[in-house]
mmCIF file of C-alpha atoms in Angstrom:
data_model
loop_
_atom_site.group_PDB
_atom_site.id
_atom_site.type_symbol
_atom_site.label_atom_id
_atom_site.label_comp_id
_atom_site.label_asym_id
_atom_site.label_seq_id
_atom_site.Cartn_x
_atom_site.Cartn_y
_atom_site.Cartn_z
ATOM 1 C CA MET A 1 30.169 -7.256 -3.647
ATOM 2 C CA GLY A 2 30.095 -10.884 -2.501
ATOM 3 C CA HIS A 3 27.034 -12.970 -3.397
ATOM 4 C CA PRO A 4 26.226 -16.552 -4.440
ATOM 5 C CA PHE A 5 23.966 -15.688 -7.407
ATOM 6 C CA PRO A 6 24.748 -16.133 -11.120
ATOM 7 C CA ILE A 7 24.768 -12.968 -13.207
ATOM 8 C CA ARG A 8 21.800 -14.239 -15.236
ATOM 9 C CA GLU A 9 19.701 -14.527 -12.058
ATOM 10 C CA ILE A 10 20.638 -11.021 -10.940
ATOM 11 C CA ALA A 11 19.876 -9.690 -14.425
ATOM 12 C CA ARG A 12 16.470 -11.345 -14.392
ATOM 13 C CA GLN A 13 15.691 -10.014 -10.943
ATOM 14 C CA ALA A 14 16.752 -6.490 -11.880
ATOM 15 C CA GLY A 15 15.196 -6.553 -15.338
ATOM 16 C CA LEU A 16 18.517 -5.541 -16.887
ATOM 17 C CA SER A 17 20.925 -7.092 -19.358
ATOM 18 C CA GLU A 18 23.637 -9.461 -18.147
ATOM 19 C CA ALA A 19 26.260 -7.100 -19.591
ATOM 20 C CA THR A 20 24.961 -4.199 -17.507
ATOM 21 C CA VAL A 21 24.931 -6.309 -14.347
ATOM 22 C CA ASP A 22 28.462 -7.502 -15.078
ATOM 23 C CA ARG A 23 29.692 -3.913 -15.421
ATOM 24 C CA VAL A 24 28.129 -2.927 -12.092
ATOM 25 C CA LEU A 25 29.395 -5.950 -10.176
ATOM 26 C CA ASN A 26 32.908 -5.533 -11.502
ATOM 27 C CA GLY A 27 33.022 -1.751 -11.138
ATOM 28 C CA ARG A 28 33.709 -1.078 -14.805
ATOM 29 C CA GLY A 29 31.813 2.198 -14.912
ATOM 30 C CA GLY A 30 29.650 3.553 -17.685
ATOM 31 C CA VAL A 31 26.458 2.798 -15.742
ATOM 32 C CA ARG A 32 24.072 5.335 -14.224
ATOM 33 C CA GLU A 33 23.955 5.488 -10.447
ATOM 34 C CA SER A 34 20.243 4.594 -10.499
ATOM 35 C CA THR A 35 21.012 1.471 -12.547
ATOM 36 C CA ALA A 36 23.740 0.439 -10.116
ATOM 37 C CA ARG A 37 21.228 0.807 -7.266
ATOM 38 C CA GLU A 38 18.826 -1.479 -9.142
ATOM 39 C CA VAL A 39 21.527 -4.150 -9.390
ATOM 40 C CA HIS A 40 22.407 -3.941 -5.697
ATOM 41 C CA GLN A 41 18.711 -4.011 -4.799
ATOM 42 C CA ALA A 42 18.258 -7.104 -6.988
ATOM 43 C CA VAL A 43 21.030 -8.903 -5.086
ATOM 44 C CA ALA A 44 19.385 -7.940 -1.778
ATOM 45 C CA ASP A 45 16.008 -9.177 -3.033
ATOM 46 C CA LEU A 46 17.537 -12.453 -4.204
ATOM 47 C CA ASP A 47 19.153 -12.906 -0.822
ATOM 48 C CA ARG A 48 15.784 -12.563 0.921
ATOM 49 C CA GLN A 49 14.158 -14.876 -1.644
ATOM 50 C CA ARG A 50 17.021 -17.384 -1.802
ATOM 51 C CA THR A 51 14.734 -20.326 -0.931
ATOM 52 C CA GLN A 52 12.707 -19.529 -4.060
ATOM 53 C CA VAL A 53 15.810 -19.226 -6.239
ATOM 54 C CA ARG A 54 16.880 -22.763 -5.308
ATOM 55 C CA LEU A 55 13.511 -24.361 -6.090
ATOM 56 C CA VAL A 56 13.002 -26.144 -9.376
ATOM 57 C CA GLY A 57 9.699 -25.845 -11.185
ATOM 58 C CA ARG A 58 7.648 -23.475 -13.286
ATOM 59 C CA THR A 59 8.808 -20.024 -12.251
ATOM 60 C CA PHE A 60 6.702 -16.872 -12.351
ATOM 61 C CA MET A 61 8.351 -13.471 -12.040
ATOM 62 C CA VAL A 62 5.851 -10.986 -10.628
ATOM 63 C CA ASP A 63 6.373 -7.217 -10.526
ATOM 64 C CA LEU A 64 4.961 -5.165 -7.640
ATOM 65 C CA VAL A 65 4.419 -1.539 -8.642
ATOM 66 C CA MET A 66 3.207 0.733 -5.869
ATOM 67 C CA GLN A 67 2.887 4.392 -5.024
ATOM 68 C CA ALA A 68 2.596 4.549 -1.243
ATOM 69 C CA PRO A 69 4.496 5.738 1.833
ATOM 70 C CA GLU A 70 7.535 3.642 2.741
ATOM 71 C CA ARG A 71 5.883 2.331 5.899
ATOM 72 C CA PHE A 72 3.176 0.666 3.769
ATOM 73 C CA THR A 73 5.400 -0.707 1.010
ATOM 74 C CA THR A 74 7.666 -2.184 3.689
ATOM 75 C CA ALA A 75 4.666 -4.035 5.107
ATOM 76 C CA ILE A 76 3.693 -5.252 1.621
ATOM 77 C CA ARG A 77 7.216 -6.474 0.875
ATOM 78 C CA ALA A 78 7.351 -8.368 4.172
ATOM 79 C CA ALA A 79 3.901 -9.896 3.589
ATOM 80 C CA LEU A 80 4.786 -11.114 0.096
ATOM 81 C CA GLU A 81 8.173 -12.523 1.013
ATOM 82 C CA ALA A 82 6.594 -14.371 3.943
ATOM 83 C CA GLU A 83 4.105 -15.963 1.540
ATOM 84 C CA LEU A 84 6.478 -16.847 -1.318
ATOM 85 C CA PRO A 85 7.711 -20.217 0.029
ATOM 86 C CA ALA A 86 4.132 -21.526 0.324
ATOM 87 C CA LEU A 87 2.862 -20.453 -3.107
ATOM 88 C CA HIS A 88 2.855 -23.898 -4.699
ATOM 89 C CA PRO A 89 2.732 -25.557 -7.180
ATOM 90 C CA ALA A 90 4.709 -22.899 -9.032
ATOM 91 C CA VAL A 91 7.768 -20.953 -7.913
ATOM 92 C CA LEU A 92 7.137 -17.211 -7.565
ATOM 93 C CA ARG A 93 9.816 -14.557 -7.545
ATOM 94 C CA SER A 94 9.186 -10.850 -7.142
ATOM 95 C CA ARG A 95 10.597 -7.545 -8.299
ATOM 96 C CA PHE A 96 9.711 -4.327 -6.489
ATOM 97 C CA HIS A 97 9.070 -0.885 -7.959
ATOM 98 C CA PHE A 98 8.111 1.318 -5.013
ATOM 99 C CA ARG A 99 7.861 5.102 -4.770
ATOM 100 C CA GLU A 100 6.285 7.409 -2.219
ATOM 101 C CA THR A 101 5.158 10.116 -4.642
ATOM 102 C CA GLY A 102 6.089 11.662 -7.966
ATOM 103 C CA PRO A 103 4.718 12.512 -11.415
ATOM 104 C CA VAL A 104 2.285 10.064 -12.966
ATOM 105 C CA GLY A 105 4.531 9.941 -16.025
ATOM 106 C CA GLU A 106 7.271 8.174 -14.049
ATOM 107 C CA LEU A 107 4.832 5.520 -12.879
ATOM 108 C CA VAL A 108 3.594 5.017 -16.444
ATOM 109 C CA ARG A 109 7.173 4.657 -17.698
ATOM 110 C CA THR A 110 7.762 1.921 -15.113
ATOM 111 C CA LEU A 111 4.685 0.036 -16.313
ATOM 112 C CA ASP A 112 5.709 0.437 -19.947
ATOM 113 C CA ARG A 113 9.217 -0.873 -19.220
ATOM 114 C CA ILE A 114 7.657 -3.969 -17.673
ATOM 115 C CA ALA A 115 5.427 -4.396 -20.740
ATOM 116 C CA ARG A 116 8.481 -4.245 -23.029
ATOM 117 C CA ARG A 117 10.759 -6.584 -21.113
ATOM 118 C CA GLY A 118 8.049 -9.028 -20.012
ATOM 119 C CA SER A 119 6.612 -10.312 -16.753
ATOM 120 C CA GLN A 120 4.241 -13.044 -15.651
ATOM 121 C CA GLY A 121 2.123 -10.542 -13.742
ATOM 122 C CA VAL A 122 1.907 -7.088 -12.193
ATOM 123 C CA ILE A 123 0.456 -6.343 -8.753
ATOM 124 C CA LEU A 124 -0.394 -2.662 -8.806
ATOM 125 C CA LYS A 125 -1.282 0.122 -6.367
ATOM 126 C CA ALA A 126 -1.635 3.328 -8.343
ATOM 127 C CA PRO A 127 -3.780 6.439 -8.746
ATOM 128 C CA ASP A 128 -6.970 6.030 -10.760
ATOM 129 C CA VAL A 129 -6.070 8.373 -13.624
ATOM 130 C CA PRO A 130 -6.403 7.925 -17.420
ATOM 131 C CA GLU A 131 -2.656 7.607 -18.015
ATOM 132 C CA VAL A 132 -2.361 4.648 -15.633
ATOM 133 C CA THR A 133 -5.500 3.043 -17.036
ATOM 134 C CA ALA A 134 -3.985 3.252 -20.525
ATOM 135 C CA ALA A 135 -0.710 1.727 -19.314
ATOM 136 C CA VAL A 136 -2.615 -1.192 -17.758
ATOM 137 C CA GLY A 137 -4.245 -1.694 -21.154
ATOM 138 C CA ARG A 138 -0.818 -1.934 -22.770
ATOM 139 C CA LEU A 139 0.269 -4.519 -20.204
ATOM 140 C CA ALA A 140 -2.864 -6.575 -20.872
ATOM 141 C CA ALA A 141 -2.257 -6.317 -24.626
ATOM 142 C CA ALA A 142 1.246 -7.695 -24.005
ATOM 143 C CA GLY A 143 -0.290 -10.718 -22.249
ATOM 144 C CA ILE A 144 0.685 -9.584 -18.743
ATOM 145 C CA PRO A 145 -2.132 -9.952 -16.192
ATOM 146 C CA VAL A 146 -2.563 -7.026 -13.794
ATOM 147 C CA VAL A 147 -4.062 -7.362 -10.319
ATOM 148 C CA THR A 148 -4.874 -4.172 -8.435
ATOM 149 C CA LEU A 149 -4.131 -4.332 -4.711
ATOM 150 C CA VAL A 150 -5.653 -2.171 -1.950
ATOM 151 C CA THR A 151 -7.005 0.390 -4.447
ATOM 152 C CA ASP A 152 -8.772 -0.395 -7.692
ATOM 153 C CA LEU A 153 -8.733 0.815 -11.299
ATOM 154 C CA PRO A 154 -12.231 -0.372 -12.233
ATOM 155 C CA SER A 155 -12.279 1.076 -15.753
ATOM 156 C CA SER A 156 -8.945 -0.524 -16.676
ATOM 157 C CA ALA A 157 -8.117 -3.907 -18.210
ATOM 158 C CA ARG A 158 -6.960 -5.238 -14.836
ATOM 159 C CA LEU A 159 -7.748 -8.898 -14.217
ATOM 160 C CA ALA A 160 -8.999 -8.540 -10.630
ATOM 161 C CA TYR A 161 -9.008 -6.319 -7.550
ATOM 162 C CA VAL A 162 -7.833 -7.646 -4.187
ATOM 163 C CA GLY A 163 -8.669 -5.660 -1.059
ATOM 164 C CA ILE A 164 -11.451 -4.567 1.256
ATOM 165 C CA ASP A 165 -14.835 -3.075 0.441
ATOM 166 C CA ASP A 166 -13.752 0.504 1.019
ATOM 167 C CA ARG A 167 -17.239 1.990 1.269
ATOM 168 C CA ALA A 168 -18.028 -0.519 4.005
ATOM 169 C CA ALA A 169 -14.774 0.406 5.735
ATOM 170 C CA GLY A 170 -15.686 4.095 5.668
ATOM 171 C CA ALA A 171 -19.143 3.354 7.043
ATOM 172 C CA THR A 172 -17.558 1.227 9.780
ATOM 173 C CA ALA A 173 -15.334 4.158 10.730
ATOM 174 C CA ALA A 174 -18.399 6.401 10.912
ATOM 175 C CA TYR A 175 -20.191 3.920 13.166
ATOM 176 C CA LEU A 176 -17.226 3.746 15.555
ATOM 177 C CA MET A 177 -16.782 7.517 15.496
ATOM 178 C CA GLY A 178 -20.431 8.115 16.355
ATOM 179 C CA GLN A 179 -20.422 5.559 19.163
ATOM 180 C CA TRP A 180 -17.266 6.887 20.786
ATOM 181 C CA LEU A 181 -17.975 10.598 20.426
ATOM 182 C CA GLY A 182 -21.465 10.093 21.827
ATOM 183 C CA GLN A 183 -23.038 13.396 22.820
ATOM 184 C CA ARG A 184 -19.759 15.293 23.032
ATOM 185 C CA PRO A 185 -19.615 18.270 20.659
ATOM 186 C CA GLY A 186 -16.944 18.562 18.018
ATOM 187 C CA ASN A 187 -16.156 18.451 14.309
ATOM 188 C CA ILE A 188 -14.357 15.587 12.568
ATOM 189 C CA LEU A 189 -11.245 15.941 10.419
ATOM 190 C CA THR A 190 -11.130 13.549 7.449
ATOM 191 C CA SER A 191 -7.692 13.164 5.937
ATOM 192 C CA LEU A 192 -6.917 11.721 2.473
ATOM 193 C CA SER A 193 -3.442 11.244 1.046
ATOM 194 C CA SER A 194 -4.734 11.993 -2.459
ATOM 195 C CA GLY A 195 -8.043 12.387 -4.214
ATOM 196 C CA PHE A 196 -6.774 10.207 -7.077
ATOM 197 C CA PHE A 197 -6.740 6.892 -5.187
ATOM 198 C CA ARG A 198 -10.034 5.056 -5.657
ATOM 199 C CA ASN A 199 -9.896 3.345 -2.260
ATOM 200 C CA GLU A 200 -9.586 6.626 -0.387
ATOM 201 C CA GLU A 201 -12.377 8.231 -2.371
ATOM 202 C CA GLU A 202 -14.704 5.311 -1.600
ATOM 203 C CA ARG A 203 -13.775 5.279 2.102
ATOM 204 C CA GLU A 204 -14.569 8.968 2.291
ATOM 205 C CA MET A 205 -17.921 8.460 0.536
ATOM 206 C CA GLY A 206 -18.837 5.589 2.857
ATOM 207 C CA PHE A 207 -17.878 7.619 5.912
ATOM 208 C CA ARG A 208 -19.687 10.772 4.792
ATOM 209 C CA SER A 209 -22.855 8.872 3.843
ATOM 210 C CA ALA A 210 -23.054 7.033 7.167
ATOM 211 C CA MET A 211 -22.318 10.182 9.175
ATOM 212 C CA ARG A 212 -24.982 12.096 7.268
ATOM 213 C CA ALA A 213 -27.526 9.367 8.007
ATOM 214 C CA ARG A 214 -26.673 8.766 11.666
ATOM 215 C CA HIS A 215 -25.113 12.031 12.862
ATOM 216 C CA PRO A 216 -26.197 14.881 10.574
ATOM 217 C CA GLU A 217 -25.267 17.429 13.232
ATOM 218 C CA ARG A 218 -21.542 16.672 12.877
ATOM 219 C CA THR A 219 -19.427 18.864 10.604
ATOM 220 C CA LEU A 220 -16.777 17.084 8.528
ATOM 221 C CA VAL A 221 -13.613 19.004 7.648
ATOM 222 C CA GLU A 222 -11.632 17.484 4.771
ATOM 223 C CA ILE A 223 -7.935 17.808 3.959
ATOM 224 C CA ALA A 224 -6.191 16.045 1.069
ATOM 225 C CA GLU A 225 -2.988 15.725 -0.955
ATOM 226 C CA GLY A 226 -0.659 15.153 1.988
ATOM 227 C CA GLN A 227 0.458 11.934 0.211
ATOM 228 C CA GLY A 228 0.495 10.196 3.601
ATOM 229 C CA LEU A 229 3.912 11.776 4.256
ATOM 230 C CA ASP A 230 4.622 13.325 7.640
ATOM 231 C CA ALA A 231 6.153 16.593 6.411
ATOM 232 C CA THR A 232 3.214 17.609 4.208
ATOM 233 C CA GLN A 233 0.593 16.094 6.496
ATOM 234 C CA TYR A 234 1.687 18.156 9.494
ATOM 235 C CA ASP A 235 1.235 21.457 7.676
ATOM 236 C CA LEU A 236 -2.201 20.503 6.347
ATOM 237 C CA VAL A 237 -3.472 19.324 9.739
ATOM 238 C CA ARG A 238 -2.082 22.278 11.639
ATOM 239 C CA ALA A 239 -3.668 24.728 9.203
ATOM 240 C CA ALA A 240 -7.031 22.946 9.512
ATOM 241 C CA LEU A 241 -6.865 23.014 13.323
ATOM 242 C CA GLU A 242 -5.997 26.713 13.337
ATOM 243 C CA ARG A 243 -8.951 27.464 11.051
ATOM 244 C CA ASP A 244 -11.435 25.354 13.028
ATOM 245 C CA PRO A 245 -11.194 25.323 16.837
ATOM 246 C CA ASP A 246 -14.029 22.757 17.040
ATOM 247 C CA ILE A 247 -12.177 19.809 15.458
ATOM 248 C CA ARG A 248 -12.117 17.067 18.103
ATOM 249 C CA ALA A 249 -11.723 13.822 16.154
ATOM 250 C CA VAL A 250 -9.939 12.367 13.123
ATOM 251 C CA TYR A 251 -10.757 9.761 10.492
ATOM 252 C CA SER A 252 -7.409 9.162 8.808
ATOM 253 C CA ILE A 253 -8.053 7.637 5.386
ATOM 254 C CA GLY A 254 -4.578 8.110 3.929
ATOM 255 C CA GLY A 255 -2.055 7.963 6.788
ATOM 256 C CA GLY A 256 0.557 10.355 8.136
ATOM 257 C CA ASN A 257 -0.823 9.820 11.622
ATOM 258 C CA ILE A 258 2.313 10.638 13.603
ATOM 259 C CA ALA A 259 2.319 14.083 11.988
ATOM 260 C CA THR A 260 -1.412 14.517 12.579
ATOM 261 C CA LEU A 261 -1.053 13.844 16.292
ATOM 262 C CA ARG A 262 1.993 16.095 16.511
ATOM 263 C CA ALA A 263 -0.065 18.969 15.076
ATOM 264 C CA PHE A 264 -2.712 18.401 17.765
ATOM 265 C CA ASP A 265 -0.011 18.281 20.459
ATOM 266 C CA ASP A 266 1.787 21.398 19.243
ATOM 267 C CA LEU A 267 -1.430 23.389 19.400
ATOM 268 C CA GLY A 268 -2.404 21.967 22.783
ATOM 269 C CA ARG A 269 -5.515 20.365 21.290
ATOM 270 C CA ASP A 270 -7.127 17.094 22.361
ATOM 271 C CA CYS A 271 -8.069 14.401 19.832
ATOM 272 C CA ALA A 272 -10.955 12.545 21.459
ATOM 273 C CA VAL A 273 -11.358 9.808 18.803
ATOM 274 C CA PHE A 274 -8.868 8.772 16.101
ATOM 275 C CA VAL A 275 -9.720 6.017 13.609
ATOM 276 C CA ALA A 276 -7.053 5.000 11.083
ATOM 277 C CA HIS A 277 -6.287 2.322 8.489
ATOM 278 C CA ASP A 278 -3.653 -0.461 8.316
ATOM 279 C CA LEU A 279 -1.389 -1.938 10.986
ATOM 280 C CA ASP A 280 1.852 -0.602 9.589
ATOM 281 C CA HIS A 281 4.813 0.117 11.869
ATOM 282 C CA ASP A 282 3.648 3.643 12.783
ATOM 283 C CA ASN A 283 0.050 2.720 13.520
ATOM 284 C CA THR A 284 1.045 -0.319 15.549
ATOM 285 C CA ARG A 285 3.153 1.852 17.840
ATOM 286 C CA LEU A 286 0.482 4.549 18.097
ATOM 287 C CA LEU A 287 -2.162 1.947 18.907
ATOM 288 C CA ARG A 288 -0.001 0.398 21.635
ATOM 289 C CA GLU A 289 0.474 3.884 23.086
ATOM 290 C CA HIS A 290 -3.327 4.433 23.010
ATOM 291 C CA ARG A 291 -2.899 7.410 20.669
ATOM 292 C CA LEU A 292 -5.264 5.771 18.163
ATOM 293 C CA SER A 293 -8.751 4.596 19.108
ATOM 294 C CA ALA A 294 -8.912 1.852 16.468
ATOM 295 C CA VAL A 295 -7.291 0.726 13.230
ATOM 296 C CA LEU A 296 -9.309 -0.763 10.383
ATOM 297 C CA HIS A 297 -7.038 -3.519 9.144
ATOM 298 C CA HIS A 298 -7.007 -6.334 6.631
ATOM 299 C CA ASP A 299 -4.621 -9.278 6.386
ATOM 300 C CA LEU A 300 -1.927 -8.204 3.921
ATOM 301 C CA ARG A 301 -0.491 -11.707 3.710
ATOM 302 C CA GLN A 302 -3.862 -13.057 2.679
ATOM 303 C CA ASP A 303 -4.241 -10.240 0.144
ATOM 304 C CA VAL A 304 -0.867 -10.776 -1.529
ATOM 305 C CA ARG A 305 -1.471 -14.543 -1.497
ATOM 306 C CA GLU A 306 -4.760 -14.042 -3.345
ATOM 307 C CA ALA A 307 -3.119 -11.617 -5.789
ATOM 308 C CA CYS A 308 -0.393 -14.155 -6.585
ATOM 309 C CA HIS A 309 -2.945 -16.966 -6.921
ATOM 310 C CA THR A 310 -4.859 -14.806 -9.402
ATOM 311 C CA VAL A 311 -1.720 -14.400 -11.506
ATOM 312 C CA MET A 312 -1.077 -18.154 -11.341
ATOM 313 C CA ARG A 313 -4.660 -18.910 -12.433
ATOM 314 C CA ALA A 314 -4.223 -16.587 -15.399
ATOM 315 C CA HIS A 315 -1.357 -18.834 -16.555
ATOM 316 C CA GLY A 316 -3.196 -22.087 -15.861
ATOM 317 C CA ALA A 317 -1.017 -23.047 -12.890
ATOM 318 C CA LEU A 318 -4.083 -23.226 -10.622
ATOM 319 C CA PRO A 319 -7.667 -24.232 -11.455
ATOM 320 C CA PRO A 320 -10.181 -21.445 -12.120
ATOM 321 C CA ALA A 321 -11.999 -19.941 -9.154
ATOM 322 C CA GLY A 322 -15.028 -17.724 -8.637
ATOM 323 C CA PRO A 323 -14.929 -13.932 -8.301
ATOM 324 C CA THR A 324 -12.513 -12.516 -5.750
ATOM 325 C CA LEU A 325 -14.401 -11.589 -2.582
ATOM 326 C CA PRO A 326 -13.522 -8.488 -0.530
ATOM 327 C CA SER A 327 -11.022 -8.977 2.278
ATOM 328 C CA ALA A 328 -12.395 -9.054 5.816
ATOM 329 C CA ILE A 329 -12.300 -5.726 7.666
ATOM 330 C CA GLN A 330 -10.785 -6.121 11.125
ATOM 331 C CA VAL A 331 -11.433 -3.525 13.836
ATOM 332 C CA VAL A 332 -8.222 -3.557 15.876
ATOM 333 C CA THR A 333 -7.929 -1.804 19.239
ATOM 334 C CA PRO A 334 -5.047 -1.728 21.718
ATOM 335 C CA TYR A 335 -6.569 -4.835 23.312
ATOM 336 C CA ASN A 336 -6.957 -7.224 20.351
ATOM 337 C CA MET A 337 -3.855 -6.623 18.258
ATOM 338 C CA PRO A 338 -2.881 -9.631 16.118
ATOM 339 C CA ALA A 339 0.232 -11.519 17.157
ATOM 340 C CA GLN A 340 1.994 -10.716 13.865
ATOM 341 C CA ALA A 341 1.524 -6.938 14.214
ATOM 342 C CA ALA A 342 4.607 -4.926 13.273
ATOM 343 C CA VAL A 343 7.033 -4.230 16.088
#
């Protein structure tokens, strides 16, 4: 494969030995298919980050480890790579370890590999479970700062959390839901991708608390463990709609919104109000089509910038700063979509 990058740069980007990279690039065999994919992905990442590769200065290699649907990790990758050229005074490069779902053990093995081979920082979106908390402790013990992004691990040794106040976001969703439903009857479907993500749990608590205080007559119907993936989400939503003919609105905490709406359509049911999170590619299209009432959004570029700055401060490349404040919650409707919304 043609490329302008030295083997040592590809090896660093992939987190592999130069010998392994050389075997892959020259087709010598003896390398697992998954390893070959890592090498090719490293070349693609270097190509997108080529302005960073050419810069001279103190270089930080940051690893992004995330369990999330592809639509969200794509948005994160784009946000980070848009910010990289402006992250002075140091040069930041990034490696990506993304997966949609899978056993916790695989995620822990990824974190432990990073701890063994070294990194200047880890930006992490992961379930809040003891195994991940322990792995974050091992990273911290190895001198690798960890910043949680979007969802927190508050009992871990992470350095900081970057993201919104999720309880406030849930309460905001409840306020909008109550205003827009008005006096119309109907139950509300709340949908989580997993009960193990702290941000989703806190959104649900904020939503439930505000609904109980302001609209105690409303029944909330919860579904979970769809992982934000369309195939599993459709079955969960359809089953909930078949069990409860009074569901008329949705608060989507964990995504899979195309599948949710398809379940409503297939059963000939109307969704009067639909509040979701994040302006990813799917939600942007659904909002433009007026299939969503509102999206609760936060600036991902600002979030990844703050996460990278936190890593840089940990290494003394930036002066110390005060505690990280929650990201601003933006209520986006079809009529005030930001110019940089996904297309």
